Amino acid sequence: MAYRWKSNLTERDVTPQSVYLNRRALLGGVAGLGLAGLAGQGRAQDGELVPNSWEDITTYNNFYEFGTGKGDPVKNAGQMTTSPWTVTIDGLVDRPGDYAFEDIMSRMTVEERIYRFRCVEAWSMVIPWNGFELSDLLEMAGVKSAAKYVAFETLYRPEEMPGVRFPVLDWPYVEGLRLDEALHPLTIMATGIYGRDLPNQNGAPLRLVVPWKYGFKSIKSVVRITLTDTQPPTSWNKSAPREYGFYSNVNPEVDHPRWSQATERRVGGGLFARNEPTLMMNGYAEEVASLYTGMDLAENF
Ligand SMILES: Nc1nc2c(c(=O)[nH]1)N[C@H]1C(S)=C(S)[C@@H](COP(=O)(O)O)O[C@H]1N2
Ligand SMILES: [Mo]
């Protein structure tokens, strides 16, 4: 196992998954239940989240650049070269430039964040990310006062990405956030899972994670971050504007035109697990609802 950023990792970050899960269960006061009893529930007692397994998280993926099947990314993303890697930060910033991934990592503090992850397709997981706050990266580049939005772009390299031969989306994959959403402390750039480097299929070497929004906002393998004063285009909104809005906050009360968003299926929950209710803003409303004060959430979906 390569712990590239050991200096930034805490002891907990490098705990093997089995030990980690047992300790989590103990901390949650549910040791007697056993993990099998917890799987599929999504949340344990005391609000303690029980993460999905490494296997679930790294073999059931959406990364259309490598194919549209859930098993395609783990099969095909190994072809993607992730070293060297540079992230261009440009637009309305004081210090635009091409930042080497290593230089970014040497300046960021990596921590663990266990977040719920809710795909717009109505499946969900709990993922123990390692990463740093996007606000720290933006601070490094210096955000100019005229900036209002942040645009993100994924690597586009057809010779390593069999999926981009198909016009499923308008490549490269692009996403965007309002600046206050980007600066929110819950918004991270993930660089690992379970204390290991991010696998390619999960968006190596760094990807956005915005836990209160549908999964497609969490753009993978980011090569460009641009500060702008106008709302940037986003891939899924361009492909089906009626179905995927710019905000895409998880909202059990606003259905997708073709299916309900009221419940979700926890990946790895087993054949007989019941769907769970989806939580407003994926359970993070207390932290982020104030970002949307006065907005009609059905209109601004
Ligand atoms: N570049 C890129 N980023 C992407 C996607 C994609 O196809 N390409 N899929 C999105 C969707 S729909 C989801 S649900 C999540 C899946 O992340 P995971 O595979 O790590 O669970 O990645 C998002 N980021
Ligand atoms: Mo998704």
Coordinates of C-alpha atoms and ligand atoms in Angstrom, one line a residue:
M1 CA 0.0 0.0 0.0
A2 CA 1.4 3.4 -0.9
Y3 CA 0.8 6.1 1.6
R4 CA 2.1 9.0 -0.4
W5 CA 1.2 11.6 2.0
K6 CA 2.1 9.9 5.2
S7 CA 3.2 13.2 6.9
N8 CA -0.3 14.5 6.7
L9 CA -2.1 11.3 7.8
T10 CA -3.1 10.6 11.3
E11 CA -2.9 7.2 13.0
R12 CA -6.6 6.7 12.3
D13 CA -6.1 7.3 8.6
V14 CA -3.9 4.3 8.2
T15 CA -5.9 1.9 10.3
P16 CA -6.8 -1.3 8.4
Q17 CA -10.4 -1.4 7.5
S18 CA -11.3 -4.4 9.7
V19 CA -9.8 -2.8 12.9
Y20 CA -11.3 0.5 11.9
L21 CA -14.8 -0.9 11.5
N22 CA -14.7 -2.7 14.8
R23 CA -13.4 0.4 16.6
R24 CA -16.2 2.4 14.9
A25 CA -18.8 -0.1 16.1
L26 CA -17.4 0.0 19.6
L27 CA -17.4 3.8 19.6
G28 CA -21.0 3.7 18.5
G29 CA -21.8 1.5 21.4
V30 CA -23.1 -1.2 19.2
A31 CA -20.4 -3.8 19.6
G32 CA -22.9 -6.5 20.5
L33 CA -24.9 -6.1 17.3
G34 CA -22.1 -7.2 14.9
L35 CA -21.5 -5.4 11.7
A36 CA -23.8 -7.6 9.6
G37 CA -26.7 -6.2 11.6
L38 CA -25.7 -2.7 10.8
A39 CA -25.0 -3.0 7.2
G40 CA -27.8 -1.6 5.1
Q41 CA -29.1 0.7 7.9
G42 CA -26.9 3.5 6.7
R43 CA -26.7 5.0 10.2
A44 CA -26.0 3.3 13.4
Q45 CA -27.0 4.4 16.9
D46 CA -25.7 7.7 18.2
G47 CA -25.7 9.0 14.7
E48 CA -22.5 7.2 14.1
L49 CA -22.1 6.5 10.4
V50 CA -21.0 3.0 9.4
P51 CA -18.9 3.2 6.3
N52 CA -19.3 1.0 3.3
S53 CA -16.6 -1.5 2.6
W54 CA -13.5 -0.7 0.5
E55 CA -14.9 -3.3 -2.0
D56 CA -18.3 -1.5 -2.3
I57 CA -16.8 1.9 -2.7
T58 CA -14.2 0.9 -5.3
T59 CA -16.1 -1.5 -7.5
Y60 CA -19.5 0.2 -7.9
N61 CA -18.8 3.5 -9.6
N62 CA -20.0 6.1 -12.0
F63 CA -17.1 7.5 -14.1
Y64 CA -18.5 7.6 -17.6
E65 CA -15.1 8.4 -19.2
F66 CA -14.4 4.7 -18.6
G67 CA -17.9 3.3 -19.5
T68 CA -21.4 3.6 -18.3
G69 CA -21.6 0.3 -16.4
K70 CA -21.1 0.3 -12.6
G71 CA -18.2 -2.2 -13.1
D72 CA -16.5 -0.4 -16.0
P73 CA -14.5 2.2 -14.0
V74 CA -12.7 -0.5 -11.9
K75 CA -12.0 -2.4 -15.1
N76 CA -10.8 0.4 -17.3
A77 CA -9.6 3.4 -15.1
G78 CA -6.3 1.7 -14.4
Q79 CA -5.2 3.0 -17.9
M80 CA -5.3 6.6 -16.6
T81 CA -1.9 8.1 -15.9
T82 CA -2.2 10.1 -12.7
S83 CA 1.5 11.0 -12.2
P84 CA 2.6 13.7 -13.1
W85 CA -0.6 15.6 -12.4
T86 CA -1.2 19.3 -12.5
V87 CA -4.2 21.4 -11.6
T88 CA -4.6 24.6 -13.4
I89 CA -6.2 27.3 -11.2
D90 CA -7.2 30.3 -13.2
G91 CA -9.8 33.0 -13.8
L92 CA -10.5 35.5 -11.0
V93 CA -7.6 34.6 -8.7
D94 CA -4.5 36.5 -7.5
R95 CA -2.0 33.6 -8.2
P96 CA -3.2 31.8 -11.3
G97 CA -1.0 28.9 -12.5
D98 CA -0.4 25.2 -13.0
Y99 CA 0.0 23.7 -9.6
A100 CA 1.7 20.3 -9.3
F101 CA -0.3 17.8 -7.3
E102 CA 2.7 17.2 -5.0
D103 CA 3.0 20.9 -4.3
I104 CA -0.6 21.2 -3.5
M105 CA -0.4 18.2 -1.1
S106 CA 2.6 19.6 0.6
R107 CA 0.6 22.7 1.5
M108 CA -2.7 21.2 2.5
T109 CA -3.7 19.4 5.7
V110 CA -5.3 16.1 4.9
E111 CA -8.0 14.9 7.3
E112 CA -10.6 12.2 7.4
R113 CA -14.3 13.0 6.7
I114 CA -16.9 10.3 6.9
Y115 CA -19.7 11.5 4.6
R116 CA -23.0 10.1 3.3
F117 CA -22.9 9.9 -0.5
R118 CA -26.2 10.0 -2.4
C119 CA -26.3 9.4 -6.1
V120 CA -29.2 11.0 -8.1
E121 CA -30.0 7.4 -9.2
A122 CA -31.2 6.8 -5.6
W123 CA -28.4 4.6 -4.3
S124 CA -26.2 5.7 -1.5
M125 CA -23.1 4.8 0.5
V126 CA -21.1 6.1 3.5
I127 CA -17.5 6.9 2.5
P128 CA -14.5 7.6 4.8
W129 CA -12.7 10.1 2.6
N130 CA -9.3 11.7 3.2
G131 CA -8.9 15.1 1.8
F132 CA -8.6 18.8 2.5
E133 CA -11.0 21.7 2.4
L134 CA -11.5 23.3 -1.0
S135 CA -11.5 26.6 0.8
D136 CA -7.8 26.1 1.7
L137 CA -6.9 25.4 -1.9
L138 CA -8.8 28.5 -3.1
E139 CA -7.1 30.5 -0.4
M140 CA -3.7 29.3 -1.8
A141 CA -4.6 30.8 -5.2
G142 CA -6.2 33.9 -3.7
V143 CA -9.9 34.5 -4.7
K144 CA -10.5 37.9 -6.2
S145 CA -13.5 39.8 -4.9
A146 CA -15.3 39.7 -8.2
A147 CA -15.5 35.9 -8.2
K148 CA -18.9 34.4 -7.7
Y149 CA -18.6 30.8 -8.9
V150 CA -16.1 28.0 -9.2
A151 CA -15.9 25.9 -12.4
F152 CA -14.2 22.4 -12.4
E153 CA -13.0 20.3 -15.3
T154 CA -12.0 16.6 -15.5
L155 CA -9.1 15.2 -17.4
Y156 CA -9.9 14.6 -21.1
R157 CA -7.5 12.0 -22.5
P158 CA -9.2 9.8 -25.1
E159 CA -6.2 7.4 -25.5
E160 CA -6.7 6.4 -21.8
M161 CA -10.5 6.8 -21.6
P162 CA -12.4 4.3 -23.6
G163 CA -15.8 5.8 -22.6
V164 CA -15.2 9.2 -24.3
R165 CA -15.6 7.6 -27.7
F166 CA -19.4 7.7 -26.9
P167 CA -21.2 11.0 -26.9
V168 CA -23.0 10.2 -23.6
L169 CA -21.9 13.6 -22.3
D170 CA -20.2 16.6 -23.8
W171 CA -16.5 15.9 -22.8
P172 CA -14.7 17.0 -20.8
Y173 CA -16.9 16.5 -17.7
V174 CA -17.5 19.9 -16.1
E175 CA -19.1 21.0 -12.9
G176 CA -19.6 24.1 -10.9
L177 CA -20.5 25.6 -7.5
R178 CA -21.5 28.9 -6.2
L179 CA -18.5 30.5 -4.4
D180 CA -20.1 30.3 -1.0
E181 CA -20.9 26.6 -1.5
A182 CA -17.3 26.0 -2.6
L183 CA -16.0 27.8 0.5
H184 CA -18.2 25.9 2.9
P185 CA -16.1 23.8 5.3
L186 CA -18.0 20.6 4.4
T187 CA -16.8 20.9 0.8
I188 CA -13.6 19.0 0.3
M189 CA -11.1 17.8 -2.4
A190 CA -10.7 14.1 -1.6
T191 CA -7.4 12.4 -2.2
G192 CA -8.0 9.1 -0.4
I193 CA -10.4 6.6 1.0
Y194 CA -9.7 4.5 4.2
G195 CA -6.3 6.2 4.4
R196 CA -5.2 4.9 1.0
D197 CA -4.6 7.0 -2.1
L198 CA -7.8 7.5 -4.1
P199 CA -8.1 4.6 -6.6
N200 CA -8.4 5.8 -10.3
Q201 CA -12.0 4.6 -10.5
N202 CA -12.9 7.0 -7.7
G203 CA -11.3 10.0 -9.3
A204 CA -7.6 9.9 -8.6
P205 CA -5.6 11.8 -7.7
L206 CA -8.1 14.4 -6.5
R207 CA -11.8 14.9 -6.8
L208 CA -14.5 17.2 -5.4
V209 CA -16.8 15.9 -2.7
V210 CA -19.9 18.0 -1.8
P211 CA -21.8 15.8 0.6
W212 CA -25.2 17.6 0.6
K213 CA -25.5 17.4 -3.3
Y214 CA -26.2 14.6 -5.6
G215 CA -23.1 12.6 -6.5
F216 CA -22.7 13.9 -10.0
K217 CA -21.6 17.3 -8.6
S218 CA -18.6 15.5 -7.0
I219 CA -16.5 15.8 -10.2
K220 CA -13.5 13.3 -10.5
S221 CA -9.9 13.6 -11.5
V222 CA -9.9 17.4 -11.6
V223 CA -7.4 19.2 -13.8
R224 CA -8.8 22.7 -13.9
I225 CA -10.4 25.0 -11.4
T226 CA -11.6 28.4 -12.7
L227 CA -13.0 31.3 -10.6
T228 CA -15.7 33.1 -12.6
D229 CA -18.3 35.8 -12.2
T230 CA -21.0 33.9 -14.1
Q231 CA -22.7 30.6 -13.4
P232 CA -20.6 27.9 -15.2
P233 CA -22.1 25.2 -17.4
T234 CA -22.3 21.7 -15.9
S235 CA -22.3 18.4 -17.8
W236 CA -25.5 16.8 -16.6
N237 CA -27.4 20.1 -16.8
K238 CA -26.3 20.5 -20.4
S239 CA -27.4 17.0 -21.3
A240 CA -30.8 17.1 -19.6
P241 CA -31.6 20.5 -18.1
R242 CA -35.1 19.5 -17.0
E243 CA -33.7 16.6 -15.0
Y244 CA -30.5 18.0 -13.5
G245 CA -30.3 21.5 -12.2
F246 CA -27.2 23.6 -11.3
Y247 CA -27.8 23.2 -7.5
S248 CA -28.7 19.5 -7.3
N249 CA -29.0 19.6 -3.5
V250 CA -30.3 16.3 -2.2
N251 CA -34.0 16.8 -1.6
P252 CA -36.5 14.0 -0.8
E253 CA -39.4 16.4 -1.6
V254 CA -38.3 17.2 -5.2
D255 CA -38.6 14.1 -7.4
H256 CA -36.5 13.4 -10.5
P257 CA -39.0 13.7 -13.4
R258 CA -38.6 9.9 -13.9
W259 CA -38.4 8.6 -10.3
S260 CA -38.9 9.4 -6.7
Q261 CA -36.1 10.9 -4.6
A262 CA -37.9 10.1 -1.3
T263 CA -35.9 7.0 -0.5
E264 CA -32.6 5.4 -1.3
R265 CA -31.0 2.0 -1.5
R266 CA -27.8 1.6 0.5
V267 CA -25.2 -0.2 -1.6
G268 CA -24.0 -3.4 0.1
G269 CA -27.2 -3.5 2.2
G270 CA -28.0 -7.0 1.0
L271 CA -30.9 -8.4 -1.1
F272 CA -33.5 -7.9 1.6
A273 CA -32.5 -4.5 2.9
R274 CA -35.3 -2.0 2.9
N275 CA -34.9 1.4 1.2
E276 CA -34.2 4.1 3.7
P277 CA -35.7 7.6 3.7
T278 CA -33.5 10.2 2.0
L279 CA -32.6 13.1 4.3
M280 CA -33.0 16.7 3.4
M281 CA -29.7 17.9 2.0
N282 CA -28.5 14.4 2.6
G283 CA -28.5 14.9 6.4
Y284 CA -26.4 18.1 6.3
A285 CA -29.3 20.7 6.3
E286 CA -28.3 22.0 9.7
E287 CA -24.9 23.0 8.3
V288 CA -25.9 24.2 4.8
A289 CA -29.5 25.2 4.7
S290 CA -28.6 28.8 5.4
L291 CA -26.8 29.0 2.0
Y292 CA -30.2 28.8 0.4
T293 CA -32.3 31.1 2.6
G294 CA -35.1 32.7 0.6
M295 CA -34.6 30.4 -2.5
D296 CA -37.4 28.2 -3.8
L297 CA -35.7 24.8 -3.7
A298 CA -38.1 23.2 -6.2
E299 CA -37.4 26.0 -8.7
N300 CA -33.7 26.0 -8.0
F301 CA -33.3 22.2 -8.1
Ligands
LIG1 N1 -15.5 13.1 -14.4 C1 -16.5 12.5 -13.9 N2 -16.9 12.7 -12.6 C2 -17.9 12.1 -12.0 C3 -18.7 11.2 -12.8 C4 -18.3 11.0 -14.1 O1 -19.0 10.2 -14.9 N3 -17.2 11.6 -14.6 N4 -19.8 10.6 -12.2 C5 -20.5 11.3 -11.1 C6 -21.5 10.5 -10.5 S1 -23.0 10.4 -11.3 C7 -21.4 10.0 -9.2 S2 -22.7 9.2 -8.4 C8 -20.0 10.0 -8.5 C9 -19.6 8.6 -8.2 O2 -18.5 8.6 -7.4 P1 -17.9 7.2 -6.9 O3 -17.8 6.3 -8.1 O4 -16.6 7.5 -6.3 O5 -18.9 6.7 -5.9 O6 -19.0 10.6 -9.3 C10 -19.4 11.7 -10.1 N5 -18.3 12.4 -10.7
MO2 MO -24.6 9.8 -9.7

